[in-house]
Short mmCIF file of C-alpha atoms in Angstrom, two decimals:
data_model
loop_
_atom_site.label_atom_id
_atom_site.label_comp_id
_atom_site.label_asym_id
_atom_site.label_seq_id
_atom_site.Cartn_x
_atom_site.Cartn_y
_atom_site.Cartn_z
CA MET J 1 68.91 152.05 -87.38
CA ALA J 2 67.52 152.67 -90.86
CA ASN J 3 68.00 149.89 -93.42
CA PRO J 4 69.89 151.19 -96.48
CA VAL J 5 67.99 148.78 -98.71
CA ASP J 6 64.67 150.21 -97.58
CA ALA J 7 65.94 153.77 -98.10
CA ALA J 8 67.04 152.89 -101.63
CA SER J 9 63.72 151.23 -102.47
CA ASN J 10 61.83 154.28 -101.16
CA PRO J 11 63.60 157.33 -102.64
CA GLY J 12 60.90 159.68 -101.37
CA GLN J 13 61.46 158.70 -97.76
CA ALA J 14 63.30 161.30 -95.64
CA ALA J 15 66.86 160.41 -94.71
CA PRO J 16 67.45 159.75 -91.01
CA ARG J 17 68.23 162.95 -89.11
CA PRO J 18 71.91 163.20 -88.10
CA PRO J 19 72.68 163.27 -84.40
CA ALA J 20 72.36 166.72 -82.80
CA MET J 21 75.60 168.68 -82.50
CA PRO J 22 76.55 169.23 -78.84
CA THR J 23 76.37 172.85 -77.75
CA ARG J 24 79.19 172.35 -75.17
CA ARG J 25 77.65 174.89 -72.84
CA ASN J 26 78.38 172.63 -69.87
CA THR J 27 82.06 172.76 -70.82
CA GLU J 28 81.86 176.54 -70.72
CA LEU J 29 80.17 176.43 -67.32
CA LEU J 30 82.86 174.16 -65.86
CA LEU J 31 85.63 176.40 -67.20
CA LEU J 32 83.94 179.48 -65.74
CA ALA J 33 83.71 177.72 -62.37
CA PHE J 34 87.41 176.83 -62.58
CA ALA J 35 88.24 180.48 -63.40
CA ALA J 36 86.19 181.62 -60.39
CA LEU J 37 88.09 179.15 -58.17
CA LEU J 38 91.49 180.44 -59.37
CA VAL J 39 90.44 184.07 -58.87
CA THR J 40 89.16 183.35 -55.35
CA ILE J 41 92.36 181.54 -54.32
CA ALA J 42 94.47 184.42 -55.68
CA ASN J 43 92.36 186.96 -53.79
CA VAL J 44 92.84 184.97 -50.57
CA LEU J 45 96.62 185.02 -51.10
CA VAL J 46 96.61 188.78 -51.71
CA GLU J 47 94.65 189.55 -48.55
CA ALA J 48 96.63 187.08 -46.45
CA ASN J 49 99.92 188.70 -47.49
CA GLN J 50 98.72 192.31 -47.30
CA GLU J 51 96.17 192.38 -44.49
CA GLN J 52 97.15 189.25 -42.54
CA GLU J 53 93.39 188.53 -42.44
CA LEU J 54 90.44 188.00 -44.76
CA THR J 55 88.08 190.96 -45.23
CA SER J 56 84.54 191.35 -46.52
CA GLN J 57 85.97 192.67 -49.80
CA LEU J 58 87.04 189.13 -50.62
CA LEU J 59 83.45 187.90 -50.37
CA TYR J 60 82.16 190.86 -52.37
CA ASN J 61 84.67 190.28 -55.19
CA GLY J 62 83.92 186.57 -55.36
CA VAL J 63 80.12 186.89 -55.32
CA ALA J 64 80.21 189.64 -57.96
CA PHE J 65 82.46 187.56 -60.23
CA LEU J 66 80.27 184.46 -59.91
CA ALA J 67 77.00 186.34 -60.40
CA LEU J 68 78.11 188.38 -63.41
CA PHE J 69 79.63 185.51 -65.34
CA GLY J 70 76.74 183.24 -64.37
CA ILE J 71 74.42 185.77 -66.04
CA ALA J 72 76.75 185.96 -69.06
CA HIS J 73 76.76 182.16 -69.35
CA LEU J 74 72.96 181.98 -69.21
CA ALA J 75 72.74 184.63 -71.93
CA VAL J 76 75.08 182.66 -74.17
CA ARG J 77 73.16 179.45 -73.45
CA LYS J 78 69.92 181.13 -74.53
CA TRP J 79 70.93 183.27 -77.53
CA ALA J 80 74.17 181.71 -78.82
CA PRO J 81 74.00 178.05 -77.75
CA TYR J 82 76.49 176.80 -80.36
CA ALA J 83 79.13 179.47 -79.69
CA ASP J 84 82.72 178.53 -78.94
CA PRO J 85 82.81 177.30 -75.31
CA LEU J 86 86.30 178.69 -74.61
CA ILE J 87 85.98 182.37 -75.56
CA LEU J 88 83.95 183.54 -72.56
CA PRO J 89 86.00 181.59 -69.95
CA PHE J 90 89.27 183.03 -71.30
CA ALA J 91 87.86 186.57 -71.13
CA ALA J 92 86.50 185.91 -67.62
CA LEU J 93 89.83 184.62 -66.31
CA LEU J 94 91.70 187.62 -67.75
CA ASN J 95 89.12 189.93 -66.18
CA GLY J 96 89.53 188.10 -62.87
CA ILE J 97 93.33 188.49 -62.96
CA GLY J 98 92.80 192.20 -63.54
CA LEU J 99 90.51 192.41 -60.51
CA ILE J 100 93.12 190.64 -58.39
CA MET J 101 95.85 193.14 -59.32
CA ILE J 102 93.60 196.18 -58.94
CA HIS J 103 92.54 194.94 -55.48
CA ARG J 104 96.15 194.29 -54.56
CA ILE J 105 97.17 197.84 -55.59
CA ASP J 106 94.16 199.22 -53.70
CA LEU J 107 95.27 197.55 -50.47
CA ALA J 108 98.73 199.08 -50.69
CA ARG J 109 97.49 202.57 -51.52
CA ILE J 110 94.73 202.59 -48.90
CA ALA J 111 97.28 201.50 -46.27
CA ALA J 112 99.33 204.57 -47.14
CA ALA J 113 96.32 206.91 -47.54
CA PRO J 114 93.16 205.57 -45.82
CA GLU J 115 90.96 208.26 -47.38
CA ARG J 116 91.40 206.79 -50.87
CA ASN J 117 88.48 204.95 -52.48
CA ALA J 118 88.86 201.37 -53.65
CA LEU J 119 89.22 201.22 -57.43
CA VAL J 120 88.18 197.56 -57.48
CA ASN J 121 84.62 198.51 -56.50
CA ARG J 122 84.42 200.92 -59.42
CA GLN J 123 85.82 198.25 -61.73
CA ILE J 124 83.12 195.82 -60.58
CA GLY J 125 80.56 198.52 -61.33
CA TRP J 126 81.97 198.80 -64.86
CA MET J 127 81.80 195.01 -65.12
CA VAL J 128 78.07 195.16 -64.32
CA VAL J 129 77.48 197.66 -67.13
CA SER J 130 79.70 195.62 -69.46
CA ILE J 131 77.78 192.39 -68.85
CA VAL J 132 74.49 194.25 -69.41
CA LEU J 133 75.78 195.44 -72.80
CA PHE J 134 77.08 191.93 -73.51
CA VAL J 135 73.62 190.46 -72.89
CA LEU J 136 71.90 193.17 -74.96
CA VAL J 137 74.17 192.52 -77.95
CA LEU J 138 73.45 188.78 -77.78
CA ALA J 139 69.70 189.39 -77.43
CA PHE J 140 69.19 191.95 -80.19
CA VAL J 141 71.91 191.17 -82.75
CA ARG J 142 70.63 187.72 -83.58
CA ASP J 143 72.44 187.49 -86.92
CA HIS J 144 75.83 189.16 -87.40
CA ARG J 145 75.16 189.61 -91.13
CA MET J 146 72.51 192.24 -90.44
CA MET J 147 75.30 194.63 -89.36
CA ALA J 148 76.60 194.73 -92.93
CA ARG J 149 73.54 196.78 -93.92
CA PHE J 150 74.68 199.55 -91.55
CA GLY J 151 78.33 199.52 -92.65
CA TYR J 152 78.54 203.11 -93.89
CA THR J 153 76.56 204.39 -90.90
CA CYS J 154 78.98 202.65 -88.55
CA GLY J 155 81.90 204.10 -90.50
CA PHE J 156 80.59 207.66 -90.22
CA VAL J 157 79.78 207.37 -86.50
CA GLY J 158 83.12 205.65 -85.83
CA LEU J 159 85.13 208.37 -87.56
CA PHE J 160 83.18 211.05 -85.71
CA ALA J 161 83.82 209.33 -82.36
CA LEU J 162 87.50 208.86 -83.20
CA ALA J 163 88.03 212.49 -84.22
CA LEU J 164 85.85 214.27 -81.65
CA PRO J 165 88.35 214.45 -78.72
CA GLY J 166 90.92 216.09 -80.99
CA PHE J 167 88.67 219.11 -81.54
CA LEU J 168 87.68 219.59 -77.88
CA PRO J 169 89.60 221.73 -75.37
CA TYR J 170 92.36 219.96 -73.48
CA SER J 171 90.52 220.53 -70.20
CA ILE J 172 87.75 218.22 -71.47
CA SER J 173 89.65 215.68 -73.56
CA GLY J 174 93.26 215.70 -72.31
CA ALA J 175 95.12 213.29 -70.05
CA GLY J 176 98.82 212.45 -69.96
CA GLY J 177 99.53 214.63 -72.97
CA ALA J 178 97.03 212.88 -75.28
CA LYS J 179 93.49 214.03 -76.14
CA ILE J 180 91.44 210.84 -76.08
CA TRP J 181 88.77 211.55 -73.45
CA ILE J 182 85.40 213.24 -73.23
CA ARG J 183 84.83 214.36 -69.64
CA ILE J 184 81.59 215.83 -68.38
CA GLY J 185 81.58 216.53 -64.67
CA GLY J 186 83.18 213.63 -62.84
CA ALA J 187 82.48 211.06 -65.57
CA GLY J 188 84.61 210.36 -68.61
CA ILE J 189 84.64 208.08 -71.62
CA GLN J 190 87.12 207.20 -74.36
CA PRO J 191 85.14 207.21 -77.64
CA GLY J 192 88.07 205.65 -79.50
CA GLU J 193 87.44 202.33 -77.72
CA PHE J 194 84.01 202.09 -79.36
CA ALA J 195 85.17 203.64 -82.63
CA LYS J 196 87.44 200.67 -83.31
CA ILE J 197 84.44 198.28 -83.35
CA LEU J 198 82.29 200.60 -85.47
CA LEU J 199 85.11 201.09 -87.98
CA LEU J 200 85.73 197.35 -88.04
CA ILE J 201 82.10 196.77 -89.09
CA PHE J 202 82.52 199.39 -91.82
CA PHE J 203 85.79 197.90 -93.11
CA ALA J 204 84.32 194.40 -93.26
CA SER J 205 81.22 195.60 -95.11
CA PHE J 206 83.24 197.78 -97.50
CA LEU J 207 85.78 195.08 -98.33
CA VAL J 208 83.06 192.52 -99.05
CA SER J 209 81.29 194.85 -101.47
CA LYS J 210 84.44 196.39 -103.04
CA ARG J 211 86.85 193.48 -102.95
CA ASP J 212 87.52 193.66 -106.70
CA LEU J 213 88.86 197.19 -106.26
CA PHE J 214 91.72 195.87 -104.11
CA THR J 215 92.53 192.78 -106.19
CA VAL J 216 93.09 194.43 -109.57
CA ALA J 217 96.69 193.74 -110.52
CA GLY J 218 99.06 196.61 -111.23
CA ARG J 219 102.78 196.51 -111.78
CA ARG J 220 104.91 193.65 -110.48
CA PHE J 221 107.94 194.61 -108.38
CA LEU J 222 110.17 192.54 -106.05
CA GLY J 223 107.97 189.52 -106.62
CA MET J 224 104.78 191.29 -105.49
CA GLU J 225 101.78 192.60 -107.40
CA PHE J 226 101.36 196.25 -106.47
CA PRO J 227 97.98 197.99 -106.90
CA ARG J 228 97.33 200.73 -109.39
CA MET J 229 97.62 204.29 -108.09
CA ARG J 230 93.95 205.02 -108.69
CA ASP J 231 92.98 202.04 -106.52
CA MET J 232 94.90 203.29 -103.48
CA ALA J 233 92.40 206.01 -102.48
CA PRO J 234 90.86 204.00 -99.57
CA MET J 235 94.32 203.19 -98.20
CA LEU J 236 95.40 206.84 -98.44
CA LEU J 237 92.24 208.00 -96.66
CA ALA J 238 92.84 205.53 -93.81
CA TRP J 239 96.47 206.70 -93.61
CA ALA J 240 95.38 210.33 -93.48
CA ALA J 241 92.92 209.51 -90.68
CA SER J 242 95.59 207.70 -88.63
CA VAL J 243 98.05 210.58 -89.09
CA GLY J 244 95.25 212.97 -88.05
CA VAL J 245 94.81 211.01 -84.81
CA LEU J 246 98.57 211.16 -84.25
CA VAL J 247 98.72 214.92 -84.90
CA PHE J 248 95.52 216.30 -83.37
CA GLU J 249 95.05 213.82 -80.51
CA ARG J 250 98.75 213.05 -79.95
CA ASP J 251 97.90 209.39 -79.44
CA LEU J 252 100.36 207.00 -81.06
CA GLY J 253 98.61 203.88 -79.72
CA THR J 254 95.17 204.57 -81.21
CA SER J 255 96.74 205.67 -84.49
CA LEU J 256 98.76 202.44 -84.72
CA LEU J 257 95.77 200.29 -83.74
CA PHE J 258 93.45 201.94 -86.26
CA PHE J 259 95.83 201.74 -89.22
CA GLY J 260 97.03 198.24 -88.31
CA LEU J 261 93.42 197.05 -88.36
CA VAL J 262 92.94 198.51 -91.85
CA LEU J 263 96.09 196.82 -93.17
CA VAL J 264 95.26 193.40 -91.74
CA MET J 265 91.69 193.41 -93.04
CA ILE J 266 92.83 194.42 -96.54
CA TYR J 267 95.43 191.66 -96.46
CA ILE J 268 92.86 189.07 -95.34
CA ALA J 269 90.44 190.17 -98.07
CA THR J 270 93.03 190.22 -100.89
CA GLU J 271 95.89 187.91 -99.73
CA ARG J 272 98.34 190.41 -101.24
CA ALA J 273 101.35 191.38 -99.12
CA SER J 274 101.96 194.49 -101.23
CA TRP J 275 99.15 196.32 -99.40
CA VAL J 276 100.90 195.67 -96.06
CA VAL J 277 104.25 196.88 -97.44
CA ILE J 278 102.69 200.08 -98.77
CA GLY J 279 100.72 200.70 -95.58
CA LEU J 280 103.66 200.19 -93.23
CA SER J 281 105.83 202.46 -95.40
CA LEU J 282 103.20 205.20 -95.30
CA PHE J 283 102.77 204.92 -91.53
CA ALA J 284 106.53 204.98 -90.93
CA ALA J 285 106.85 208.06 -93.17
CA GLY J 286 104.08 209.81 -91.23
CA CYS J 287 105.80 209.09 -87.91
CA VAL J 288 109.16 210.34 -89.20
CA ILE J 289 107.57 213.59 -90.37
CA ALA J 290 105.64 214.05 -87.10
CA TYR J 291 108.63 213.29 -84.85
CA PRO J 292 110.35 216.71 -84.99
CA LEU J 293 107.05 218.61 -85.13
CA PHE J 294 105.22 217.27 -82.07
CA ASN J 295 106.85 217.24 -78.65
CA HIS J 296 104.60 214.56 -77.14
CA LEU J 297 105.64 211.97 -79.73
CA ARG J 298 109.30 213.01 -79.55
CA VAL J 299 109.38 212.65 -75.75
CA ARG J 300 107.97 209.11 -75.88
CA VAL J 301 110.56 208.05 -78.45
CA LEU J 302 113.44 209.64 -76.50
CA ASN J 303 112.31 207.94 -73.28
CA PHE J 304 112.19 204.65 -75.16
CA LEU J 305 115.71 205.09 -76.54
CA ASP J 306 117.38 206.18 -73.28
CA PRO J 307 115.13 205.64 -70.23
CA LEU J 308 117.88 205.84 -67.58
CA GLY J 309 119.37 208.98 -69.07
CA ARG J 310 116.05 210.83 -69.03
CA LEU J 311 114.94 210.22 -65.45
CA ASP J 312 115.08 213.95 -64.73
CA ALA J 313 114.22 215.32 -68.18
CA SER J 314 112.31 218.60 -67.94
CA ASP J 315 110.16 217.95 -71.02
CA GLY J 316 108.82 214.60 -69.72
CA ASP J 317 110.86 212.10 -67.74
CA SER J 318 111.01 208.33 -68.13
CA TYR J 319 110.30 207.51 -64.47
CA GLN J 320 107.25 205.36 -65.27
CA LEU J 321 109.10 203.25 -67.82
CA VAL J 322 112.14 202.82 -65.58
CA GLN J 323 109.99 201.70 -62.64
CA SER J 324 108.22 199.26 -64.96
CA LEU J 325 111.54 197.71 -65.99
CA PHE J 326 112.76 197.54 -62.37
CA GLY J 327 109.48 195.88 -61.36
CA LEU J 328 109.82 193.23 -64.04
CA GLY J 329 113.45 192.69 -63.03
CA THR J 330 112.50 192.34 -59.36
CA GLY J 331 109.90 189.71 -60.22
CA GLY J 332 112.39 187.48 -62.00
CA ILE J 333 111.17 184.04 -63.03
CA PHE J 334 108.59 183.26 -60.34
CA GLY J 335 107.85 186.69 -58.86
CA THR J 336 107.74 188.00 -55.30
CA GLY J 337 104.36 186.39 -54.65
CA LEU J 338 100.91 187.97 -54.66
CA GLY J 339 101.00 190.82 -52.18
CA GLY J 340 104.79 190.62 -51.79
CA GLY J 341 105.89 193.25 -54.31
CA ARG J 342 105.67 197.04 -54.52
CA PRO J 343 103.69 197.75 -57.71
CA THR J 344 102.52 201.12 -56.38
CA LEU J 345 105.98 202.50 -57.21
CA ILE J 346 104.92 202.35 -60.88
CA PRO J 347 102.71 205.32 -61.80
CA ALA J 348 99.36 204.22 -63.27
CA ALA J 349 100.17 200.59 -62.46
CA GLU J 350 96.46 199.66 -62.60
CA THR J 351 96.02 200.98 -66.16
CA ASP J 352 98.86 201.39 -68.67
CA PHE J 353 101.44 199.27 -66.84
CA ILE J 354 99.39 196.56 -65.18
CA ILE J 355 101.44 193.92 -66.99
CA SER J 356 104.50 195.18 -65.07
CA ALA J 357 102.66 194.79 -61.75
CA ILE J 358 101.76 191.24 -62.74
CA GLY J 359 105.38 190.53 -63.72
CA GLU J 360 106.69 191.77 -60.39
CA GLU J 361 104.37 189.63 -58.27
CA ILE J 362 104.02 186.41 -60.28
CA GLY J 363 107.13 186.73 -62.41
CA PHE J 364 107.97 185.72 -65.93
CA VAL J 365 105.94 182.52 -65.51
CA GLY J 366 102.82 184.52 -64.61
CA VAL J 367 103.27 186.97 -67.49
CA ALA J 368 103.78 184.05 -69.87
CA ALA J 369 100.55 182.46 -68.59
CA VAL J 370 98.64 185.71 -69.15
CA LEU J 371 100.05 186.06 -72.67
CA LEU J 372 99.13 182.43 -73.34
CA LEU J 373 95.52 183.21 -72.35
CA TYR J 374 95.50 186.11 -74.79
CA LEU J 375 97.02 183.89 -77.49
CA LEU J 376 94.37 181.22 -76.98
CA LEU J 377 91.62 183.85 -77.10
CA VAL J 378 92.98 185.22 -80.39
CA MET J 379 93.33 181.69 -81.79
CA ARG J 380 89.69 180.88 -80.99
CA GLY J 381 88.68 184.07 -82.75
CA LEU J 382 90.70 183.15 -85.84
CA ARG J 383 89.28 179.62 -85.75
CA THR J 384 85.82 181.17 -85.77
CA ALA J 385 86.83 183.20 -88.83
CA LEU J 386 87.89 180.02 -90.61
CA ALA J 387 84.70 178.16 -89.70
CA VAL J 388 82.06 180.78 -90.52
CA ARG J 389 80.69 180.53 -94.06
CA ASP J 390 80.00 184.13 -95.11
CA SER J 391 82.72 186.61 -96.15
CA PHE J 392 81.46 189.39 -93.88
CA GLY J 393 81.63 187.09 -90.86
CA LYS J 394 85.14 185.95 -91.78
CA LEU J 395 86.40 189.52 -91.96
CA MET J 396 84.57 190.52 -88.79
CA ALA J 397 85.91 187.62 -86.72
CA SER J 398 89.45 188.09 -88.05
CA GLY J 399 89.35 191.81 -87.26
CA LEU J 400 87.94 191.28 -83.75
CA ALA J 401 90.66 188.73 -82.94
CA PHE J 402 93.35 190.97 -84.41
CA ILE J 403 92.23 193.97 -82.31
CA ILE J 404 92.85 191.97 -79.13
CA GLY J 405 96.22 190.67 -80.34
CA LEU J 406 97.51 194.06 -81.51
CA GLN J 407 96.40 195.79 -78.30
CA VAL J 408 98.28 193.22 -76.22
CA PHE J 409 101.40 193.65 -78.37
CA ILE J 410 101.29 197.44 -77.97
CA VAL J 411 100.73 197.26 -74.19
CA VAL J 412 103.35 194.60 -73.46
CA GLY J 413 105.80 196.14 -75.93
CA GLY J 414 105.51 199.52 -74.20
CA ALA J 415 105.94 198.06 -70.70
CA THR J 416 108.99 195.98 -71.67
CA ARG J 417 110.64 198.66 -73.83
CA LEU J 418 110.12 196.76 -77.06
CA ILE J 419 108.35 199.79 -78.57
CA PRO J 420 107.65 203.31 -77.24
CA SER J 421 104.90 203.36 -74.62
CA THR J 422 101.52 204.50 -75.96
CA GLY J 423 99.01 204.62 -73.11
CA ILE J 424 96.72 201.88 -74.45
CA THR J 425 95.21 199.62 -71.78
CA ALA J 426 95.42 195.83 -71.70
CA PRO J 427 92.08 194.21 -72.69
CA PHE J 428 90.13 192.92 -69.65
CA LEU J 429 93.11 193.40 -67.31
CA SER J 430 93.45 197.16 -66.89
CA TYR J 431 91.29 199.42 -64.79
CA GLY J 432 88.92 201.52 -66.87
CA GLY J 433 85.32 201.57 -68.00
CA SER J 434 85.53 202.41 -71.70
CA SER J 435 87.98 199.62 -72.47
CA LEU J 436 85.98 197.05 -70.52
CA LEU J 437 82.67 198.03 -72.15
CA ALA J 438 84.12 197.90 -75.66
CA ASN J 439 85.87 194.58 -75.10
CA TYR J 440 82.74 192.84 -73.83
CA ILE J 441 80.84 194.10 -76.87
CA LEU J 442 83.69 192.64 -78.94
CA ILE J 443 83.41 189.27 -77.18
CA ALA J 444 79.62 189.22 -77.68
CA LEU J 445 80.04 189.80 -81.43
CA LEU J 446 82.69 187.10 -81.62
CA LEU J 447 80.37 184.65 -79.85
CA LEU J 448 77.53 185.46 -82.26
CA ILE J 449 79.77 184.75 -85.25
CA SER J 450 81.01 181.57 -83.60
CA ASP J 451 77.41 180.47 -83.00
CA ALA J 452 76.60 181.01 -86.68
CA ALA J 453 79.69 179.01 -87.68
CA ARG J 454 78.92 176.00 -85.46
CA ARG J 455 75.13 175.98 -85.64
CA PRO J 456 73.88 172.98 -87.68
CA PRO J 457 71.80 173.82 -90.75
CA PRO J 458 68.03 173.44 -90.36
CA PRO J 459 66.74 169.99 -91.35
CA SER J 460 65.70 169.80 -94.99
CA LYS J 461 62.08 169.06 -95.76
CA PRO J 462 61.47 165.56 -97.14
CA LYS J 463 60.68 165.38 -100.83
CA PRO J 464 57.14 164.27 -101.72
CA LYS J 465 56.90 160.57 -102.38
CA GLN J 466 56.76 159.75 -106.10
CA ALA J 467 55.50 156.54 -107.67
CA PRO J 468 57.98 154.28 -109.48
CA ILE J 469 58.01 154.75 -113.24
CA ALA J 470 56.30 151.39 -113.78
CA GLU J 471 53.34 152.43 -111.62
CA ALA J 472 53.06 156.03 -112.74
CA HIS J 473 49.76 157.07 -114.27
CA THR J 474 49.65 158.10 -117.92
CA GLU J 475 48.56 161.65 -118.52
CA MET J 476 46.90 162.69 -121.78
CA VAL J 477 48.24 165.99 -123.10
CA ALA J 478 46.50 167.71 -125.93
CA ARG J 479 48.79 168.63 -128.83
CA PRO J 480 48.67 172.35 -129.50
CA THR J 481 47.20 173.25 -132.87
#
């Protein structure tokens, strides 16, 4: 241990280097192993209840889960060693729960129609592509701040991707009444899933560079400082874009997610609640105006208000919502047990209403556990936002965490009749490639920001040793003439 007297008598001597900060990658590895164990046990229970035997699919699911998240862990260990050790395990466990439910629904549907293909194998294929993108983001985006230089480019590409399905024929972009797809042949993609990340990068970059525009005080009303009218142009443009998504793509969920992201990021950047009040008022006014004009939106609201009375409605019945509510009611507190329910009675149970399938088989306790996992994931994202030192990183991490939280609220609210159903999928849980790809890109960005927040600063170079004043040499300086 260094002697403080010696350090004081030698001011030029370098201070002792502080102990290295632990990376906690081993903690992450143990949590991933625990998640793999839970997923394997749940898969065994599903097959034991459904098939009365264990099949090779169980081994395939388990090996794929272990291999993919082992690769993801090694990538984090190499390129983001100081990242939060809980973010990846939470995402992995949620993904594993989704695989369990998709496999469980597969078993029931294949028993009724043996010619059907297993969706779980396709989902594992999407997981492979997702982990590849996850690794590429970690490898090539070494510093999250470099993305701020491409803010306007990301904004333009994101808006284009968000708007494109609305201008394509319904045969290419339509599904379930909304136009959110781009289908070519047998393949399809939802560009809106990637647009939310691109627009988030743009919003963060724009708010960092133009923060003063949103903080200029206007008139004071009801205890809040409202902005000047000429400063509301960005808010009005975002509102117009969200209403455009609602009108041309008939997608309430994406419209709500997009505009909610704008409001939250402006609030985080300015700490002024008046922006949220104005934004929510504008969005509510847009929905009220669109309600009588667009049948798709009106049907969803009517089904929400009176699901039992619209079971046989000719313009769009509420059968899916009613089955979701009956499934949740059947599950009760502890559920029917994995493999003991009938989630296939819910249309699209593996996508929009997977939370209802979970509630039927593992009950209120299981749904609460899943929501707790989401809550912890969002909390770790917000903790990253608090820890990172640059403003762009703070806004990015806050926005990424909020996207997950708002998506979960919209999905669970629609399945439980808290809000009208929207068709948005649950992050990591639901079947679907676009959502899974976008969410693993989101997790990779969050880990990069977390790594920057926790990474210790580089050691400072020691100052050159200087002689004490009593021993310093005298220098002769010629006086200028």
